[in-house]
């Protein structure tokens, strides 16, 4: 899996350019970053605990010549602050590509690639539980869907891309299956990133039953015209203390990806590499609850996932495709 180093000076410049645009009252890029709370799309699902980070929209504030200059200055300061934080987090702990992972990877995203090539709006839905919603992050802009949206904006500044956060803490495949239509299908996505399986392991659910629900869900997403990327478990203390169940779940998700020729981001292996091969202490990327990622963990996860998405779109644009009998995400 080819994963590139995340800390690049050009990203700092890209974000600071937004501040300059605000200063000179130029129009903001047409990116739409929607971090819509999935509970709003599916009111029948219980809301997460009050202390869980909520998901919300993140957009660069537009400059209005009628507003007092002090408000514009504050907006510029906020953009600079976010830009500084986005890069400084990797100065503290660099986000490096996993060692020992194959350098060729492929996530097949024909729908996303064709929409971008034609200049049409792209809708991406991050579907999942608490690590999609963003538990453990210090602010909504540091959840992985918002980090991913910012990265795609930098890569495709003229594109109209919507990233919808449809994560609800505590859920797994049974609950997600009930809201699949309202939270995903009805939004007409071009890409669904489905993070699933961790809560099933923690709750002692049968991986076989979970796999059936995921398999059915992927079929429905594909029938609706969406590209799909599955995201497997996180490597964290509460998960690795259940090695047999975790291993079965990871293998089940991999088999589903292979069967349907969809992508799978091997989050468990990527995070394990951080700890075992890059010698990063677990508490440098997992919060005190032993389960959820912190700001650095979400940032590095989003960066590596975004790198794969961008690389795949580029490959599709130049006519590269995967054979029908090969999994669309080639790794290790």
mmCIF file of C-alpha atoms in Angstrom:
data_model
loop_
_atom_site.group_PDB
_atom_site.id
_atom_site.type_symbol
_atom_site.label_atom_id
_atom_site.label_comp_id
_atom_site.label_asym_id
_atom_site.label_seq_id
_atom_site.Cartn_x
_atom_site.Cartn_y
_atom_site.Cartn_z
ATOM 1 C CA UNK A 1 0.000 0.000 0.000
ATOM 2 C CA UNK A 2 1.635 3.237 -1.126
ATOM 3 C CA UNK A 3 1.179 5.799 1.578
ATOM 4 C CA UNK A 4 2.946 9.127 1.471
ATOM 5 C CA UNK A 5 4.331 11.269 4.252
ATOM 6 C CA UNK A 6 1.676 13.628 5.538
ATOM 7 C CA UNK A 7 3.685 16.717 6.611
ATOM 8 C CA UNK A 8 4.267 18.778 3.518
ATOM 9 C CA UNK A 9 4.949 22.515 3.450
ATOM 10 C CA UNK A 10 2.647 22.923 0.459
ATOM 11 C CA UNK A 11 -0.371 22.047 2.629
ATOM 12 C CA UNK A 12 0.469 24.909 5.016
ATOM 13 C CA UNK A 13 0.659 27.240 2.010
ATOM 14 C CA UNK A 14 -2.640 25.940 0.634
ATOM 15 C CA UNK A 15 -4.454 26.644 3.878
ATOM 16 C CA UNK A 16 -2.836 30.055 4.323
ATOM 17 C CA UNK A 17 -3.958 30.943 0.804
ATOM 18 C CA UNK A 18 -7.523 30.660 2.055
ATOM 19 C CA UNK A 19 -6.697 33.340 4.629
ATOM 20 C CA UNK A 20 -5.315 35.544 1.891
ATOM 21 C CA UNK A 21 -8.493 35.080 -0.111
ATOM 22 C CA UNK A 22 -10.509 36.199 2.875
ATOM 23 C CA UNK A 23 -8.332 39.266 3.318
ATOM 24 C CA UNK A 24 -8.871 40.426 -0.242
ATOM 25 C CA UNK A 25 -12.565 39.472 -0.288
ATOM 26 C CA UNK A 26 -12.152 36.931 -3.068
ATOM 27 C CA UNK A 27 -14.797 34.176 -3.443
ATOM 28 C CA UNK A 28 -14.158 31.063 -1.430
ATOM 29 C CA UNK A 29 -13.518 27.766 -3.318
ATOM 30 C CA UNK A 30 -16.704 25.840 -4.046
ATOM 31 C CA UNK A 31 -15.975 22.965 -1.668
ATOM 32 C CA UNK A 32 -18.946 22.085 0.512
ATOM 33 C CA UNK A 33 -17.900 20.241 3.641
ATOM 34 C CA UNK A 34 -21.001 18.773 5.227
ATOM 35 C CA UNK A 35 -20.511 16.973 8.509
ATOM 36 C CA UNK A 36 -24.199 16.273 8.911
ATOM 37 C CA UNK A 37 -25.149 14.545 12.113
ATOM 38 C CA UNK A 38 -26.541 11.164 11.147
ATOM 39 C CA UNK A 39 -28.994 11.342 14.035
ATOM 40 C CA UNK A 40 -30.775 14.125 12.131
ATOM 41 C CA UNK A 41 -31.042 11.951 9.047
ATOM 42 C CA UNK A 42 -32.317 9.028 11.113
ATOM 43 C CA UNK A 43 -34.239 10.406 14.099
ATOM 44 C CA UNK A 44 -35.345 6.939 15.149
ATOM 45 C CA UNK A 45 -31.784 6.137 16.225
ATOM 46 C CA UNK A 46 -30.781 7.089 19.760
ATOM 47 C CA UNK A 47 -28.509 10.079 20.116
ATOM 48 C CA UNK A 48 -24.935 9.571 21.421
ATOM 49 C CA UNK A 49 -23.920 10.671 24.926
ATOM 50 C CA UNK A 50 -23.842 14.402 25.555
ATOM 51 C CA UNK A 51 -20.086 14.478 26.038
ATOM 52 C CA UNK A 52 -19.385 12.935 22.627
ATOM 53 C CA UNK A 53 -18.025 15.390 20.053
ATOM 54 C CA UNK A 54 -20.851 16.374 17.725
ATOM 55 C CA UNK A 55 -20.373 16.652 13.987
ATOM 56 C CA UNK A 56 -20.889 19.970 12.300
ATOM 57 C CA UNK A 57 -20.122 21.797 9.096
ATOM 58 C CA UNK A 58 -16.700 23.352 8.597
ATOM 59 C CA UNK A 59 -16.411 26.037 5.964
ATOM 60 C CA UNK A 60 -14.059 28.971 5.539
ATOM 61 C CA UNK A 61 -16.052 32.102 6.485
ATOM 62 C CA UNK A 62 -16.706 34.352 3.501
ATOM 63 C CA UNK A 63 -15.552 37.964 3.656
ATOM 64 C CA UNK A 64 -18.303 40.584 3.527
ATOM 65 C CA UNK A 65 -17.260 44.177 2.752
ATOM 66 C CA UNK A 66 -20.230 45.389 4.826
ATOM 67 C CA UNK A 67 -18.956 43.667 7.979
ATOM 68 C CA UNK A 68 -16.592 45.443 10.380
ATOM 69 C CA UNK A 69 -12.965 44.775 9.589
ATOM 70 C CA UNK A 70 -12.494 43.235 13.041
ATOM 71 C CA UNK A 71 -14.775 40.317 12.101
ATOM 72 C CA UNK A 72 -12.777 39.657 8.941
ATOM 73 C CA UNK A 73 -9.555 39.794 10.925
ATOM 74 C CA UNK A 74 -10.962 37.256 13.368
ATOM 75 C CA UNK A 75 -11.912 34.954 10.479
ATOM 76 C CA UNK A 76 -8.388 35.191 9.081
ATOM 77 C CA UNK A 77 -6.899 34.421 12.489
ATOM 78 C CA UNK A 78 -9.132 31.348 12.760
ATOM 79 C CA UNK A 79 -8.009 30.039 9.366
ATOM 80 C CA UNK A 80 -4.361 30.615 10.306
ATOM 81 C CA UNK A 81 -4.904 28.817 13.596
ATOM 82 C CA UNK A 82 -6.441 25.781 11.897
ATOM 83 C CA UNK A 83 -3.640 25.741 9.319
ATOM 84 C CA UNK A 84 -0.989 25.864 12.033
ATOM 85 C CA UNK A 85 -2.654 23.117 14.064
ATOM 86 C CA UNK A 86 -3.109 20.894 11.009
ATOM 87 C CA UNK A 87 0.630 20.914 10.334
ATOM 88 C CA UNK A 88 1.993 21.168 13.873
ATOM 89 C CA UNK A 89 0.285 17.941 14.885
ATOM 90 C CA UNK A 90 2.650 16.075 12.562
ATOM 91 C CA UNK A 91 5.676 17.977 13.834
ATOM 92 C CA UNK A 92 5.021 16.429 17.241
ATOM 93 C CA UNK A 93 4.623 12.885 15.860
ATOM 94 C CA UNK A 94 5.324 12.470 12.114
ATOM 95 C CA UNK A 95 2.720 10.561 10.104
ATOM 96 C CA UNK A 96 4.802 8.078 8.157
ATOM 97 C CA UNK A 97 3.780 5.403 5.665
ATOM 98 C CA UNK A 98 3.551 1.939 7.259
ATOM 99 C CA UNK A 99 6.819 0.059 6.932
ATOM 100 C CA UNK A 100 6.807 -3.272 5.160
ATOM 101 C CA UNK A 101 3.571 -2.539 3.284
ATOM 102 C CA UNK A 102 3.523 -3.094 -0.463
ATOM 103 C CA UNK A 103 3.985 0.121 -2.411
ATOM 104 C CA UNK A 104 1.210 -0.610 -4.893
ATOM 105 C CA UNK A 105 -2.355 -0.205 -3.774
ATOM 106 C CA UNK A 106 -5.563 0.402 -5.626
ATOM 107 C CA UNK A 107 -8.991 1.535 -4.521
ATOM 108 C CA UNK A 108 -11.347 1.442 -7.498
ATOM 109 C CA UNK A 109 -13.379 4.671 -7.568
ATOM 110 C CA UNK A 110 -14.836 4.960 -11.082
ATOM 111 C CA UNK A 111 -17.891 6.986 -10.018
ATOM 112 C CA UNK A 112 -15.850 9.565 -8.114
ATOM 113 C CA UNK A 113 -13.270 9.807 -10.896
ATOM 114 C CA UNK A 114 -15.871 10.305 -13.624
ATOM 115 C CA UNK A 115 -17.716 12.985 -11.637
ATOM 116 C CA UNK A 116 -14.505 14.920 -11.010
ATOM 117 C CA UNK A 117 -13.479 14.589 -14.672
ATOM 118 C CA UNK A 118 -16.852 15.960 -15.796
ATOM 119 C CA UNK A 119 -16.834 18.784 -13.261
ATOM 120 C CA UNK A 120 -19.931 17.442 -11.487
ATOM 121 C CA UNK A 121 -20.557 17.591 -7.710
ATOM 122 C CA UNK A 122 -19.220 14.664 -5.698
ATOM 123 C CA UNK A 123 -20.971 13.337 -2.583
ATOM 124 C CA UNK A 124 -18.961 11.234 -0.106
ATOM 125 C CA UNK A 125 -20.602 9.657 2.935
ATOM 126 C CA UNK A 126 -18.544 8.562 5.941
ATOM 127 C CA UNK A 127 -20.781 5.839 7.399
ATOM 128 C CA UNK A 128 -19.940 4.290 10.738
ATOM 129 C CA UNK A 129 -19.910 4.566 14.506
ATOM 130 C CA UNK A 130 -18.034 6.640 17.086
ATOM 131 C CA UNK A 131 -14.679 6.779 15.301
ATOM 132 C CA UNK A 132 -16.483 8.189 12.266
ATOM 133 C CA UNK A 133 -18.524 10.598 14.369
ATOM 134 C CA UNK A 134 -15.277 11.694 15.981
ATOM 135 C CA UNK A 135 -15.181 10.583 19.619
ATOM 136 C CA UNK A 136 -11.781 11.430 21.043
ATOM 137 C CA UNK A 137 -11.141 14.436 18.799
ATOM 138 C CA UNK A 138 -10.740 17.797 20.494
ATOM 139 C CA UNK A 139 -12.886 19.710 17.983
ATOM 140 C CA UNK A 140 -15.219 18.884 15.081
ATOM 141 C CA UNK A 141 -12.675 20.011 12.482
ATOM 142 C CA UNK A 142 -10.310 17.274 13.699
ATOM 143 C CA UNK A 143 -12.631 14.330 12.978
ATOM 144 C CA UNK A 144 -11.470 12.113 10.151
ATOM 145 C CA UNK A 145 -14.285 13.082 7.704
ATOM 146 C CA UNK A 146 -13.436 16.775 8.078
ATOM 147 C CA UNK A 147 -9.708 16.122 7.828
ATOM 148 C CA UNK A 148 -10.389 14.097 4.663
ATOM 149 C CA UNK A 149 -12.594 16.856 3.235
ATOM 150 C CA UNK A 150 -9.853 19.440 3.782
ATOM 151 C CA UNK A 151 -7.308 17.225 2.032
ATOM 152 C CA UNK A 152 -9.569 16.629 -0.978
ATOM 153 C CA UNK A 153 -10.216 20.366 -1.149
ATOM 154 C CA UNK A 154 -6.502 21.048 -1.352
ATOM 155 C CA UNK A 155 -6.111 18.437 -4.088
ATOM 156 C CA UNK A 156 -9.188 19.482 -6.103
ATOM 157 C CA UNK A 157 -9.677 23.198 -5.292
ATOM 158 C CA UNK A 158 -12.193 23.789 -8.107
ATOM 159 C CA UNK A 159 -14.345 20.742 -7.311
ATOM 160 C CA UNK A 160 -17.658 20.795 -5.463
ATOM 161 C CA UNK A 161 -17.184 17.999 -2.938
ATOM 162 C CA UNK A 162 -19.521 17.196 -0.059
ATOM 163 C CA UNK A 163 -18.322 14.961 2.755
ATOM 164 C CA UNK A 164 -21.217 13.911 4.996
ATOM 165 C CA UNK A 165 -20.452 12.544 8.457
ATOM 166 C CA UNK A 166 -23.027 9.785 9.023
ATOM 167 C CA UNK A 167 -21.387 8.282 12.104
ATOM 168 C CA UNK A 168 -23.331 7.454 15.287
ATOM 169 C CA UNK A 169 -21.447 6.257 18.351
ATOM 170 C CA UNK A 170 -22.153 2.772 19.684
ATOM 171 C CA UNK A 171 -23.582 1.351 16.483
ATOM 172 C CA UNK A 172 -22.510 -1.581 14.387
ATOM 173 C CA UNK A 173 -23.910 -3.462 11.400
ATOM 174 C CA UNK A 174 -27.369 -4.283 12.902
ATOM 175 C CA UNK A 175 -28.129 -0.636 13.718
ATOM 176 C CA UNK A 176 -26.508 0.695 10.562
ATOM 177 C CA UNK A 177 -28.537 -1.689 8.401
ATOM 178 C CA UNK A 178 -31.729 -0.127 9.781
ATOM 179 C CA UNK A 179 -30.715 3.373 8.686
ATOM 180 C CA UNK A 180 -28.837 2.437 5.517
ATOM 181 C CA UNK A 181 -31.619 3.746 3.298
ATOM 182 C CA UNK A 182 -32.090 7.115 5.024
ATOM 183 C CA UNK A 183 -28.464 7.837 5.972
ATOM 184 C CA UNK A 184 -26.808 6.543 2.804
ATOM 185 C CA UNK A 185 -28.916 5.481 -0.171
ATOM 186 C CA UNK A 186 -31.275 8.452 -0.067
ATOM 187 C CA UNK A 187 -28.288 10.844 -0.152
ATOM 188 C CA UNK A 188 -27.237 9.493 -3.594
ATOM 189 C CA UNK A 189 -23.532 9.184 -2.725
ATOM 190 C CA UNK A 190 -20.729 8.693 -5.218
ATOM 191 C CA UNK A 191 -18.551 7.125 -2.527
ATOM 192 C CA UNK A 192 -19.363 5.478 0.804
ATOM 193 C CA UNK A 193 -16.560 4.946 3.324
ATOM 194 C CA UNK A 194 -18.021 2.349 5.696
ATOM 195 C CA UNK A 195 -16.253 1.921 9.044
ATOM 196 C CA UNK A 196 -17.721 -1.180 10.721
ATOM 197 C CA UNK A 197 -16.952 -4.166 12.937
ATOM 198 C CA UNK A 198 -15.303 -2.765 16.059
ATOM 199 C CA UNK A 199 -18.428 -2.547 18.192
ATOM 200 C CA UNK A 200 -19.450 -6.017 17.048
ATOM 201 C CA UNK A 201 -16.206 -7.357 18.497
ATOM 202 C CA UNK A 202 -16.640 -5.419 21.739
ATOM 203 C CA UNK A 203 -20.245 -6.621 22.092
ATOM 204 C CA UNK A 204 -19.347 -10.235 21.344
ATOM 205 C CA UNK A 205 -21.473 -10.422 18.190
ATOM 206 C CA UNK A 206 -20.968 -13.302 15.783
ATOM 207 C CA UNK A 207 -18.620 -12.115 12.987
ATOM 208 C CA UNK A 208 -20.522 -14.345 10.556
ATOM 209 C CA UNK A 209 -23.801 -12.547 11.230
ATOM 210 C CA UNK A 210 -22.084 -9.168 10.988
ATOM 211 C CA UNK A 211 -20.534 -10.202 7.674
ATOM 212 C CA UNK A 212 -23.965 -11.068 6.256
ATOM 213 C CA UNK A 213 -25.269 -7.604 7.087
ATOM 214 C CA UNK A 214 -22.192 -5.887 5.667
ATOM 215 C CA UNK A 215 -22.339 -8.011 2.521
ATOM 216 C CA UNK A 216 -25.984 -7.060 1.989
ATOM 217 C CA UNK A 217 -25.238 -3.391 2.692
ATOM 218 C CA UNK A 218 -22.376 -3.264 0.195
ATOM 219 C CA UNK A 219 -24.630 -4.839 -2.456
ATOM 220 C CA UNK A 220 -27.261 -2.146 -1.893
ATOM 221 C CA UNK A 221 -24.673 0.647 -2.026
ATOM 222 C CA UNK A 222 -23.285 -0.658 -5.292
ATOM 223 C CA UNK A 223 -26.771 -1.063 -6.742
ATOM 224 C CA UNK A 224 -27.359 2.613 -5.904
ATOM 225 C CA UNK A 225 -24.311 3.559 -7.977
ATOM 226 C CA UNK A 226 -21.783 4.233 -5.217
ATOM 227 C CA UNK A 227 -18.136 3.333 -4.947
ATOM 228 C CA UNK A 228 -17.407 1.668 -1.592
ATOM 229 C CA UNK A 229 -14.408 1.532 0.738
ATOM 230 C CA UNK A 230 -14.640 -0.557 3.907
ATOM 231 C CA UNK A 231 -12.610 0.455 6.973
ATOM 232 C CA UNK A 232 -11.812 -2.319 9.412
ATOM 233 C CA UNK A 233 -11.116 -2.236 13.172
ATOM 234 C CA UNK A 234 -8.841 0.106 15.059
ATOM 235 C CA UNK A 235 -5.728 -1.253 16.733
ATOM 236 C CA UNK A 236 -6.348 -0.238 20.333
ATOM 237 C CA UNK A 237 -6.157 -1.952 23.761
ATOM 238 C CA UNK A 238 -9.857 -2.767 24.033
ATOM 239 C CA UNK A 239 -9.827 -4.404 20.612
ATOM 240 C CA UNK A 240 -6.549 -6.309 20.779
ATOM 241 C CA UNK A 241 -7.554 -7.910 24.074
ATOM 242 C CA UNK A 242 -10.055 -9.887 21.950
ATOM 243 C CA UNK A 243 -7.601 -11.236 19.351
ATOM 244 C CA UNK A 244 -9.634 -14.185 18.061
ATOM 245 C CA UNK A 245 -12.829 -12.220 17.477
ATOM 246 C CA UNK A 246 -10.923 -9.270 16.012
ATOM 247 C CA UNK A 247 -9.032 -11.524 13.605
ATOM 248 C CA UNK A 248 -12.235 -13.191 12.408
ATOM 249 C CA UNK A 249 -13.898 -9.835 11.824
ATOM 250 C CA UNK A 250 -10.948 -8.432 9.876
ATOM 251 C CA UNK A 251 -10.833 -11.519 7.663
ATOM 252 C CA UNK A 252 -14.592 -11.382 7.089
ATOM 253 C CA UNK A 253 -14.453 -7.750 5.956
ATOM 254 C CA UNK A 254 -11.522 -8.524 3.670
ATOM 255 C CA UNK A 255 -13.458 -11.368 2.054
ATOM 256 C CA UNK A 256 -16.464 -9.098 1.451
ATOM 257 C CA UNK A 257 -14.233 -6.487 -0.198
ATOM 258 C CA UNK A 258 -12.716 -9.156 -2.424
ATOM 259 C CA UNK A 259 -16.120 -10.606 -3.340
ATOM 260 C CA UNK A 260 -17.591 -7.246 -4.334
ATOM 261 C CA UNK A 261 -14.359 -5.757 -5.738
ATOM 262 C CA UNK A 262 -14.561 -2.778 -3.411
ATOM 263 C CA UNK A 263 -11.859 -1.038 -1.423
ATOM 264 C CA UNK A 264 -10.810 -1.890 2.109
ATOM 265 C CA UNK A 265 -8.593 0.369 4.169
ATOM 266 C CA UNK A 266 -6.645 -1.882 6.606
ATOM 267 C CA UNK A 267 -6.881 0.447 9.598
ATOM 268 C CA UNK A 268 -5.920 -2.288 12.086
ATOM 269 C CA UNK A 269 -2.656 -3.059 10.281
ATOM 270 C CA UNK A 270 -1.855 0.612 9.724
ATOM 271 C CA UNK A 271 -2.322 1.436 13.410
ATOM 272 C CA UNK A 272 -0.426 -1.665 14.500
ATOM 273 C CA UNK A 273 2.458 -0.497 12.325
ATOM 274 C CA UNK A 274 2.472 2.832 14.168
ATOM 275 C CA UNK A 275 3.063 1.007 17.441
ATOM 276 C CA UNK A 276 5.046 -2.118 16.600
ATOM 277 C CA UNK A 277 7.288 -0.920 13.776
ATOM 278 C CA UNK A 278 7.384 2.854 14.201
ATOM 279 C CA UNK A 279 7.684 2.587 17.988
ATOM 280 C CA UNK A 280 4.903 5.104 18.678
ATOM 281 C CA UNK A 281 3.354 4.558 22.135
ATOM 282 C CA UNK A 282 -0.329 3.611 21.898
ATOM 283 C CA UNK A 283 -1.309 6.549 24.082
ATOM 284 C CA UNK A 284 0.165 8.848 21.414
ATOM 285 C CA UNK A 285 -2.692 7.925 19.061
ATOM 286 C CA UNK A 286 -5.394 6.436 21.329
ATOM 287 C CA UNK A 287 -7.145 8.343 24.127
ATOM 288 C CA UNK A 288 -7.418 7.180 27.749
ATOM 289 C CA UNK A 289 -10.528 5.041 27.126
ATOM 290 C CA UNK A 290 -8.318 2.533 25.302
ATOM 291 C CA UNK A 291 -10.486 2.597 22.184
ATOM 292 C CA UNK A 292 -10.877 5.890 20.326
ATOM 293 C CA UNK A 293 -8.203 7.743 18.399
ATOM 294 C CA UNK A 294 -6.977 11.210 19.344
ATOM 295 C CA UNK A 295 -6.406 14.169 17.031
ATOM 296 C CA UNK A 296 -3.127 12.776 15.722
ATOM 297 C CA UNK A 297 -4.641 9.333 15.114
ATOM 298 C CA UNK A 298 -7.582 10.745 13.156
ATOM 299 C CA UNK A 299 -5.313 13.093 11.201
ATOM 300 C CA UNK A 300 -2.875 10.397 10.128
ATOM 301 C CA UNK A 301 -5.686 7.923 9.341
ATOM 302 C CA UNK A 302 -7.476 10.532 7.218
ATOM 303 C CA UNK A 303 -4.261 11.515 5.449
ATOM 304 C CA UNK A 304 -3.354 7.965 4.467
ATOM 305 C CA UNK A 305 -6.909 7.194 3.352
ATOM 306 C CA UNK A 306 -7.030 10.441 1.384
ATOM 307 C CA UNK A 307 -3.728 9.632 -0.308
ATOM 308 C CA UNK A 308 -5.186 6.335 -1.539
ATOM 309 C CA UNK A 309 -8.374 8.007 -2.786
ATOM 310 C CA UNK A 310 -6.430 10.692 -4.665
ATOM 311 C CA UNK A 311 -4.083 8.120 -6.178
ATOM 312 C CA UNK A 312 -7.003 5.957 -7.272
ATOM 313 C CA UNK A 313 -8.830 8.856 -8.913
ATOM 314 C CA UNK A 314 -5.653 9.712 -10.819
ATOM 315 C CA UNK A 315 -5.260 6.120 -11.965
ATOM 316 C CA UNK A 316 -8.849 5.894 -13.198
ATOM 317 C CA UNK A 317 -8.467 9.173 -15.088
ATOM 318 C CA UNK A 318 -5.546 7.804 -17.085
ATOM 319 C CA UNK A 319 -7.379 4.579 -17.852
ATOM 320 C CA UNK A 320 -5.890 2.229 -15.270
ATOM 321 C CA UNK A 321 -8.364 -0.379 -14.085
ATOM 322 C CA UNK A 322 -8.342 -3.487 -11.950
ATOM 323 C CA UNK A 323 -8.922 -6.978 -13.331
ATOM 324 C CA UNK A 324 -12.356 -8.334 -12.329
ATOM 325 C CA UNK A 325 -10.833 -11.195 -10.345
ATOM 326 C CA UNK A 326 -8.521 -9.055 -8.201
ATOM 327 C CA UNK A 327 -9.550 -7.208 -4.989
ATOM 328 C CA UNK A 328 -9.751 -3.508 -5.671
ATOM 329 C CA UNK A 329 -7.570 -2.660 -2.673
ATOM 330 C CA UNK A 330 -4.186 -4.354 -3.070
ATOM 331 C CA UNK A 331 -2.103 -4.312 0.121
ATOM 332 C CA UNK A 332 0.751 -6.009 1.865
#
